[in-house]
Amino acid sequence: MSGNYGYENQNLIKGLKINHEKPQVLTYINERGLINFNLDPKEKLKNKLIPYFNIQQVNDDYLVCTDAWDEIRGLPSIFSIWFSVILLIISSSLLFFLFYALFKNEISFALIIGTFALIGSTYLLIKIFNISFGRELFGYTHYPLIFNRKKQELHYFEPYQKKWISAPWSDYHFSININENHEYAVNASLIDQNEIIQQVVVFPFRFRSLSLVEGHWEFFRRYMAGEDLEKLKNNIHYYAPNVIDRKEIARETWFRLKLLRFSERDYFTDQVKLPSDFNLNLLIFGIPQFLIRRLCVRTSKTPQVPREWIN
């Protein structure tokens, strides 16, 4: 799974118009096409239920889970740090050249180009912070979804606006879309009177199998429809750390990375296998992501969940 905390959904989904005449197509305002499958909250599907590994807490009243990008937490910052270091080196060199030219009173075309390059690199550093570091470093430890079936509400902490999206379950339009990475995802959209999407809540599982993503939707649909909780729990084979009021500890971080990033999961048989190159990948890629993820967790704050949603 790729993506940066809903960035592609901000660009591809928000601003779309629901097309009821063609149930597998959303109409984009500026004529960009997007495949979409509308979902009916009252229609029961026979797919295998796929709760995934993001559920933190579930009871008869509410279900809390992490966002769809929890497993890549740390990766955007790794790439951003490397890119930022390169930009800082370039910026420092340009700044030194600029001061040197001013000291020598030498104004040239190269100096003008260097000045614009310095401004551009500074702008890129600011964008990197807003897009990546602002979501991971000095952001929030996670971006939870809360399905309150007692009150029939869905709440989501949006990573870009850093605010809660909250509405009755019946106010959402549900659909499955395929993004630019050819991954299917369930979206719960709030639309205006013209049926233009204003807000998007992304369910915590994205995959290249439409059948599996439909099974993911069906698990949450049945939960909100009031299906027996014990039957639904039989499909949950792994819970995410329950970090509603605390931060993820190192042992939990390491286990999450091993499970989500470096293991092979068969969702039809519910088996988790270790690939032959597991130890090598864990050493080369796992340790850097673990260290950055720990830094992200330590520098971030936990989102404050309103108590009336989980009581």
CSV table of C-alpha atoms in Angstrom, one decimal:
chain,number,residue,atom,x,y,z
A,1,MET,CA,0.0,0.0,0.0
A,2,SER,CA,1.3,3.4,-0.8
A,3,GLY,CA,0.1,6.9,-0.5
A,4,ASN,CA,0.6,9.7,2.0
A,5,TYR,CA,-2.2,9.8,4.5
A,6,GLY,CA,-5.0,10.4,2.1
A,7,TYR,CA,-3.2,12.7,-0.2
A,8,GLU,CA,-4.5,10.9,-3.3
A,9,ASN,CA,-8.0,10.9,-2.0
A,10,GLN,CA,-7.8,14.7,-1.5
A,11,ASN,CA,-6.8,15.1,-5.1
A,12,LEU,CA,-8.9,12.4,-6.8
A,13,ILE,CA,-12.1,12.1,-4.8
A,14,LYS,CA,-12.9,15.5,-3.3
A,15,GLY,CA,-14.9,17.6,-5.7
A,16,LEU,CA,-16.4,14.6,-7.6
A,17,LYS,CA,-20.1,14.5,-8.4
A,18,ILE,CA,-22.0,11.4,-7.6
A,19,ASN,CA,-23.4,9.8,-10.8
A,20,HIS,CA,-26.5,7.7,-10.0
A,21,GLU,CA,-27.3,7.0,-13.6
A,22,LYS,CA,-24.0,5.1,-14.0
A,23,PRO,CA,-23.4,3.3,-10.7
A,24,GLN,CA,-19.8,2.4,-11.6
A,25,VAL,CA,-18.7,5.9,-12.6
A,26,LEU,CA,-18.1,9.2,-10.7
A,27,THR,CA,-18.1,12.3,-12.8
A,28,TYR,CA,-15.2,14.7,-12.1
A,29,ILE,CA,-15.8,18.4,-12.3
A,30,ASN,CA,-13.0,19.1,-14.7
A,31,GLU,CA,-13.7,16.0,-16.8
A,32,ARG,CA,-11.2,13.6,-15.3
A,33,GLY,CA,-12.7,10.1,-15.2
A,34,LEU,CA,-12.6,7.8,-12.2
A,35,ILE,CA,-13.9,4.3,-11.9
A,36,ASN,CA,-16.2,3.9,-8.9
A,37,PHE,CA,-18.5,1.2,-7.4
A,38,ASN,CA,-21.4,2.6,-5.4
A,39,LEU,CA,-22.3,0.6,-2.3
A,40,ASP,CA,-25.7,0.1,-0.6
A,41,PRO,CA,-25.6,0.0,3.2
A,42,LYS,CA,-28.7,-2.1,3.2
A,43,GLU,CA,-27.4,-4.8,0.7
A,44,LYS,CA,-25.8,-7.8,2.3
A,45,LEU,CA,-22.8,-9.2,0.4
A,46,LYS,CA,-21.6,-12.8,0.6
A,47,ASN,CA,-17.9,-12.0,0.5
A,48,LYS,CA,-15.5,-13.3,3.1
A,49,LEU,CA,-15.3,-10.7,5.9
A,50,ILE,CA,-12.0,-8.8,6.0
A,51,PRO,CA,-11.6,-6.7,9.1
A,52,TYR,CA,-7.9,-6.3,8.5
A,53,PHE,CA,-5.3,-5.6,11.2
A,54,ASN,CA,-6.3,-2.1,12.2
A,55,ILE,CA,-9.1,-2.6,14.8
A,56,GLN,CA,-8.1,-1.3,18.2
A,57,GLN,CA,-11.2,-1.8,20.2
A,58,VAL,CA,-14.7,-3.1,19.5
A,59,ASN,CA,-17.8,-3.6,21.6
A,60,ASP,CA,-21.6,-3.5,21.2
A,61,ASP,CA,-21.6,0.3,21.1
A,62,TYR,CA,-18.6,1.4,19.1
A,63,LEU,CA,-15.5,0.2,17.1
A,64,VAL,CA,-12.2,2.1,16.9
A,65,CYS,CA,-9.6,1.5,14.3
A,66,THR,CA,-6.5,3.2,12.8
A,67,ASP,CA,-6.3,4.8,9.4
A,68,ALA,CA,-5.5,3.1,6.1
A,69,TRP,CA,-1.9,4.4,6.1
A,70,ASP,CA,-0.9,3.2,9.6
A,71,GLU,CA,1.4,0.5,8.1
A,72,ILE,CA,3.5,3.0,6.1
A,73,ARG,CA,4.0,5.4,9.0
A,74,GLY,CA,7.6,6.4,8.9
A,75,LEU,CA,8.3,5.7,5.2
A,76,PRO,CA,7.3,9.2,4.0
A,77,SER,CA,9.5,10.7,6.6
A,78,ILE,CA,12.5,8.5,5.6
A,79,PHE,CA,12.3,9.7,2.0
A,80,SER,CA,11.5,13.3,3.1
A,81,ILE,CA,14.5,13.4,5.4
A,82,TRP,CA,16.9,12.2,2.6
A,83,PHE,CA,15.4,14.7,0.2
A,84,SER,CA,15.5,17.5,2.8
A,85,VAL,CA,19.2,16.8,3.5
A,86,ILE,CA,20.0,17.2,-0.2
A,87,LEU,CA,18.0,20.4,-0.4
A,88,LEU,CA,19.7,21.8,2.7
A,89,ILE,CA,23.1,21.1,1.2
A,90,ILE,CA,22.0,22.8,-2.0
A,91,SER,CA,20.4,25.7,-0.2
A,92,SER,CA,23.5,26.2,2.0
A,93,SER,CA,25.8,26.2,-1.0
A,94,LEU,CA,23.6,28.7,-2.8
A,95,LEU,CA,23.4,30.9,0.3
A,96,PHE,CA,27.1,30.9,0.6
A,97,PHE,CA,27.5,31.8,-3.0
A,98,LEU,CA,25.0,34.6,-2.7
A,99,PHE,CA,26.7,36.2,0.3
A,100,TYR,CA,30.1,35.8,-1.4
A,101,ALA,CA,28.8,37.5,-4.5
A,102,LEU,CA,27.3,40.3,-2.5
A,103,PHE,CA,30.5,40.8,-0.5
A,104,LYS,CA,32.5,41.0,-3.7
A,105,ASN,CA,29.8,43.3,-5.2
A,106,GLU,CA,29.4,41.0,-8.2
A,107,ILE,CA,26.0,40.9,-9.6
A,108,SER,CA,25.6,38.5,-12.5
A,109,PHE,CA,23.0,36.3,-14.2
A,110,ALA,CA,24.3,33.3,-12.3
A,111,LEU,CA,23.6,35.1,-9.1
A,112,ILE,CA,20.1,35.9,-10.1
A,113,ILE,CA,19.5,32.2,-11.1
A,114,GLY,CA,21.1,31.1,-7.7
A,115,THR,CA,18.7,33.4,-5.8
A,116,PHE,CA,15.6,32.0,-7.5
A,117,ALA,CA,17.0,28.5,-6.9
A,118,LEU,CA,17.4,29.3,-3.2
A,119,ILE,CA,13.8,30.5,-3.0
A,120,GLY,CA,12.7,27.4,-4.8
A,121,SER,CA,14.5,25.0,-2.5
A,122,THR,CA,13.2,26.8,0.5
A,123,TYR,CA,9.7,26.5,-0.8
A,124,LEU,CA,10.2,22.7,-1.4
A,125,LEU,CA,11.4,22.3,2.2
A,126,ILE,CA,8.2,24.0,3.4
A,127,LYS,CA,6.1,21.8,1.2
A,128,ILE,CA,7.9,18.7,2.5
A,129,PHE,CA,7.2,19.7,6.0
A,130,ASN,CA,3.5,20.3,5.3
A,131,ILE,CA,2.9,17.2,3.3
A,132,SER,CA,5.1,14.6,5.2
A,133,PHE,CA,6.6,15.9,8.5
A,134,GLY,CA,3.3,17.7,9.4
A,135,ARG,CA,1.5,14.3,9.2
A,136,GLU,CA,4.2,12.2,10.9
A,137,LEU,CA,6.8,14.2,12.8
A,138,PHE,CA,5.2,16.8,15.1
A,139,GLY,CA,1.7,15.6,14.0
A,140,TYR,CA,-0.5,13.0,15.6
A,141,THR,CA,0.3,9.4,16.6
A,142,HIS,CA,-2.5,8.1,14.5
A,143,TYR,CA,-5.7,9.1,12.7
A,144,PRO,CA,-8.6,7.0,14.1
A,145,LEU,CA,-11.9,6.1,12.7
A,146,ILE,CA,-14.8,5.5,15.1
A,147,PHE,CA,-17.9,3.6,14.1
A,148,ASN,CA,-20.5,4.2,16.7
A,149,ARG,CA,-23.3,1.8,16.1
A,150,LYS,CA,-25.2,2.8,19.2
A,151,LYS,CA,-25.7,6.3,17.9
A,152,GLN,CA,-25.3,5.3,14.2
A,153,GLU,CA,-22.4,7.8,13.6
A,154,LEU,CA,-19.0,7.7,11.8
A,155,HIS,CA,-16.2,9.9,13.0
A,156,TYR,CA,-12.7,10.3,11.4
A,157,PHE,CA,-9.7,12.4,12.3
A,158,GLU,CA,-8.6,14.0,9.0
A,159,PRO,CA,-4.8,14.2,8.7
A,160,TYR,CA,-4.7,17.2,6.3
A,161,GLN,CA,-7.2,19.5,8.0
A,162,LYS,CA,-6.3,18.1,11.5
A,163,LYS,CA,-9.9,18.0,12.5
A,164,TRP,CA,-12.7,15.5,13.1
A,165,ILE,CA,-15.1,14.7,10.3
A,166,SER,CA,-18.3,13.6,12.0
A,167,ALA,CA,-21.8,12.8,10.7
A,168,PRO,CA,-24.6,10.3,11.0
A,169,TRP,CA,-24.0,7.0,9.2
A,170,SER,CA,-27.0,7.6,7.0
A,171,ASP,CA,-25.5,10.9,5.7
A,172,TYR,CA,-22.6,9.2,4.0
A,173,HIS,CA,-22.4,8.0,0.4
A,174,PHE,CA,-20.4,4.8,0.3
A,175,SER,CA,-18.4,3.6,-2.7
A,176,ILE,CA,-15.3,1.7,-3.7
A,177,ASN,CA,-12.8,3.5,-5.9
A,178,ILE,CA,-9.6,2.5,-7.6
A,179,ASN,CA,-6.7,5.0,-7.2
A,180,GLU,CA,-3.6,5.7,-9.4
A,181,ASN,CA,-1.8,2.8,-7.7
A,182,HIS,CA,-4.6,0.4,-8.9
A,183,GLU,CA,-5.7,-0.2,-5.3
A,184,TYR,CA,-9.3,-0.4,-4.3
A,185,ALA,CA,-10.5,1.4,-1.3
A,186,VAL,CA,-13.8,2.0,0.5
A,187,ASN,CA,-14.8,5.7,0.8
A,188,ALA,CA,-17.5,7.3,2.9
A,189,SER,CA,-18.3,10.6,1.3
A,190,LEU,CA,-20.2,13.6,2.6
A,191,ILE,CA,-21.9,15.4,-0.3
A,192,ASP,CA,-23.6,18.8,-0.7
A,193,GLN,CA,-27.0,19.6,-2.2
A,194,ASN,CA,-25.6,19.3,-5.7
A,195,GLU,CA,-24.1,15.8,-4.8
A,196,ILE,CA,-20.6,17.2,-5.0
A,197,ILE,CA,-18.2,15.4,-2.5
A,198,GLN,CA,-17.0,17.7,0.2
A,199,GLN,CA,-15.3,15.3,2.6
A,200,VAL,CA,-13.9,11.8,2.3
A,201,VAL,CA,-13.4,9.2,5.0
A,202,VAL,CA,-11.2,6.3,3.8
A,203,PHE,CA,-11.7,2.8,5.4
A,204,PRO,CA,-8.5,1.2,6.8
A,205,PHE,CA,-7.8,-1.4,4.0
A,206,ARG,CA,-6.7,-0.9,0.5
A,207,PHE,CA,-5.8,-3.7,-1.9
A,208,ARG,CA,-5.7,-4.7,-5.5
A,209,SER,CA,-8.5,-7.2,-5.1
A,210,LEU,CA,-12.0,-5.8,-5.4
A,211,SER,CA,-13.5,-8.9,-3.8
A,212,LEU,CA,-11.4,-8.5,-0.7
A,213,VAL,CA,-12.2,-4.8,-0.4
A,214,GLU,CA,-15.9,-5.6,-0.7
A,215,GLY,CA,-15.4,-8.1,2.2
A,216,HIS,CA,-13.8,-5.3,4.2
A,217,TRP,CA,-16.8,-3.1,3.6
A,218,GLU,CA,-19.1,-5.9,4.5
A,219,PHE,CA,-17.5,-6.4,7.9
A,220,PHE,CA,-18.1,-2.8,8.9
A,221,ARG,CA,-21.5,-2.6,7.2
A,222,ARG,CA,-22.7,-5.7,9.2
A,223,TYR,CA,-21.3,-4.1,12.4
A,224,MET,CA,-23.2,-0.9,11.9
A,225,ALA,CA,-26.3,-2.9,10.9
A,226,GLY,CA,-26.3,-4.5,14.3
A,227,GLU,CA,-25.1,-8.1,13.5
A,228,ASP,CA,-24.2,-10.3,16.4
A,229,LEU,CA,-20.8,-9.0,17.8
A,230,GLU,CA,-19.4,-12.4,18.7
A,231,LYS,CA,-20.0,-13.7,15.1
A,232,LEU,CA,-18.1,-10.7,13.8
A,233,LYS,CA,-15.3,-11.1,16.3
A,234,ASN,CA,-14.6,-14.6,14.9
A,235,ASN,CA,-13.2,-12.8,11.8
A,236,ILE,CA,-10.7,-10.7,13.8
A,237,HIS,CA,-7.4,-12.6,14.2
A,238,TYR,CA,-5.2,-9.7,15.2
A,239,TYR,CA,-5.9,-6.4,17.0
A,240,ALA,CA,-3.9,-3.2,16.6
A,241,PRO,CA,-2.5,-1.7,19.7
A,242,ASN,CA,-5.2,0.1,21.7
A,243,VAL,CA,-3.6,3.6,21.7
A,244,ILE,CA,-6.7,5.7,22.2
A,245,ASP,CA,-5.2,7.4,25.3
A,246,ARG,CA,-1.5,6.6,24.9
A,247,LYS,CA,1.4,6.2,22.5
A,248,GLU,CA,2.5,3.1,20.8
A,249,ILE,CA,5.4,1.4,22.6
A,250,ALA,CA,8.6,0.1,20.9
A,251,ARG,CA,7.6,-3.6,21.1
A,252,GLU,CA,4.2,-2.8,19.4
A,253,THR,CA,5.9,-0.8,16.7
A,254,TRP,CA,8.3,-3.6,15.9
A,255,PHE,CA,5.5,-6.2,15.8
A,256,ARG,CA,3.3,-4.1,13.6
A,257,LEU,CA,6.1,-3.6,11.1
A,258,LYS,CA,6.9,-7.3,11.0
A,259,LEU,CA,3.2,-8.1,10.5
A,260,LEU,CA,2.1,-5.4,8.1
A,261,ARG,CA,5.3,-4.6,6.0
A,262,PHE,CA,7.4,-7.7,5.8
A,263,SER,CA,5.0,-10.7,6.1
A,264,GLU,CA,2.8,-12.3,3.5
A,265,ARG,CA,-0.9,-12.5,4.3
A,266,ASP,CA,-3.4,-14.8,2.8
A,267,TYR,CA,-6.8,-13.2,3.5
A,268,PHE,CA,-8.8,-16.2,2.3
A,269,THR,CA,-7.2,-18.6,4.7
A,270,ASP,CA,-6.2,-16.0,7.4
A,271,GLN,CA,-2.6,-17.2,7.4
A,272,VAL,CA,0.4,-15.1,7.9
A,273,LYS,CA,3.7,-16.4,6.4
A,274,LEU,CA,7.3,-15.2,6.5
A,275,PRO,CA,8.9,-14.9,3.0
A,276,SER,CA,12.3,-16.4,2.4
A,277,ASP,CA,14.0,-13.0,2.4
A,278,PHE,CA,12.2,-11.9,5.6
A,279,ASN,CA,15.2,-11.4,7.8
A,280,LEU,CA,17.2,-9.5,5.1
A,281,ASN,CA,14.3,-7.1,4.3
A,282,LEU,CA,13.7,-6.6,8.0
A,283,LEU,CA,17.4,-5.7,8.5
A,284,ILE,CA,17.8,-3.4,5.5
A,285,PHE,CA,14.4,-1.8,5.4
A,286,GLY,CA,12.7,-2.6,8.7
A,287,ILE,CA,15.2,-1.1,11.1
A,288,PRO,CA,15.3,2.3,9.4
A,289,GLN,CA,11.5,2.5,9.3
A,290,PHE,CA,11.3,1.3,12.9
A,291,LEU,CA,13.6,4.1,14.1
A,292,ILE,CA,11.8,6.8,12.1
A,293,ARG,CA,8.4,5.5,13.2
A,294,ARG,CA,9.6,5.7,16.8
A,295,LEU,CA,10.7,9.3,16.2
A,296,CYS,CA,7.3,10.1,14.7
A,297,VAL,CA,5.5,8.6,17.7
A,298,ARG,CA,7.7,10.4,20.2
A,299,THR,CA,7.3,13.8,18.5
A,300,SER,CA,3.6,13.5,17.9
A,301,LYS,CA,0.6,13.9,20.2
A,302,THR,CA,-2.4,11.6,20.6
A,303,PRO,CA,-5.7,12.8,19.0
A,304,GLN,CA,-8.3,13.7,21.6
A,305,VAL,CA,-11.3,11.6,21.1
A,306,PRO,CA,-14.5,13.1,22.4
A,307,ARG,CA,-15.7,11.0,25.3
A,308,GLU,CA,-19.3,10.9,24.1
A,309,TRP,CA,-18.3,8.9,21.1
A,310,ILE,CA,-16.6,6.1,23.0
A,311,ASN,CA,-18.8,5.9,26.1
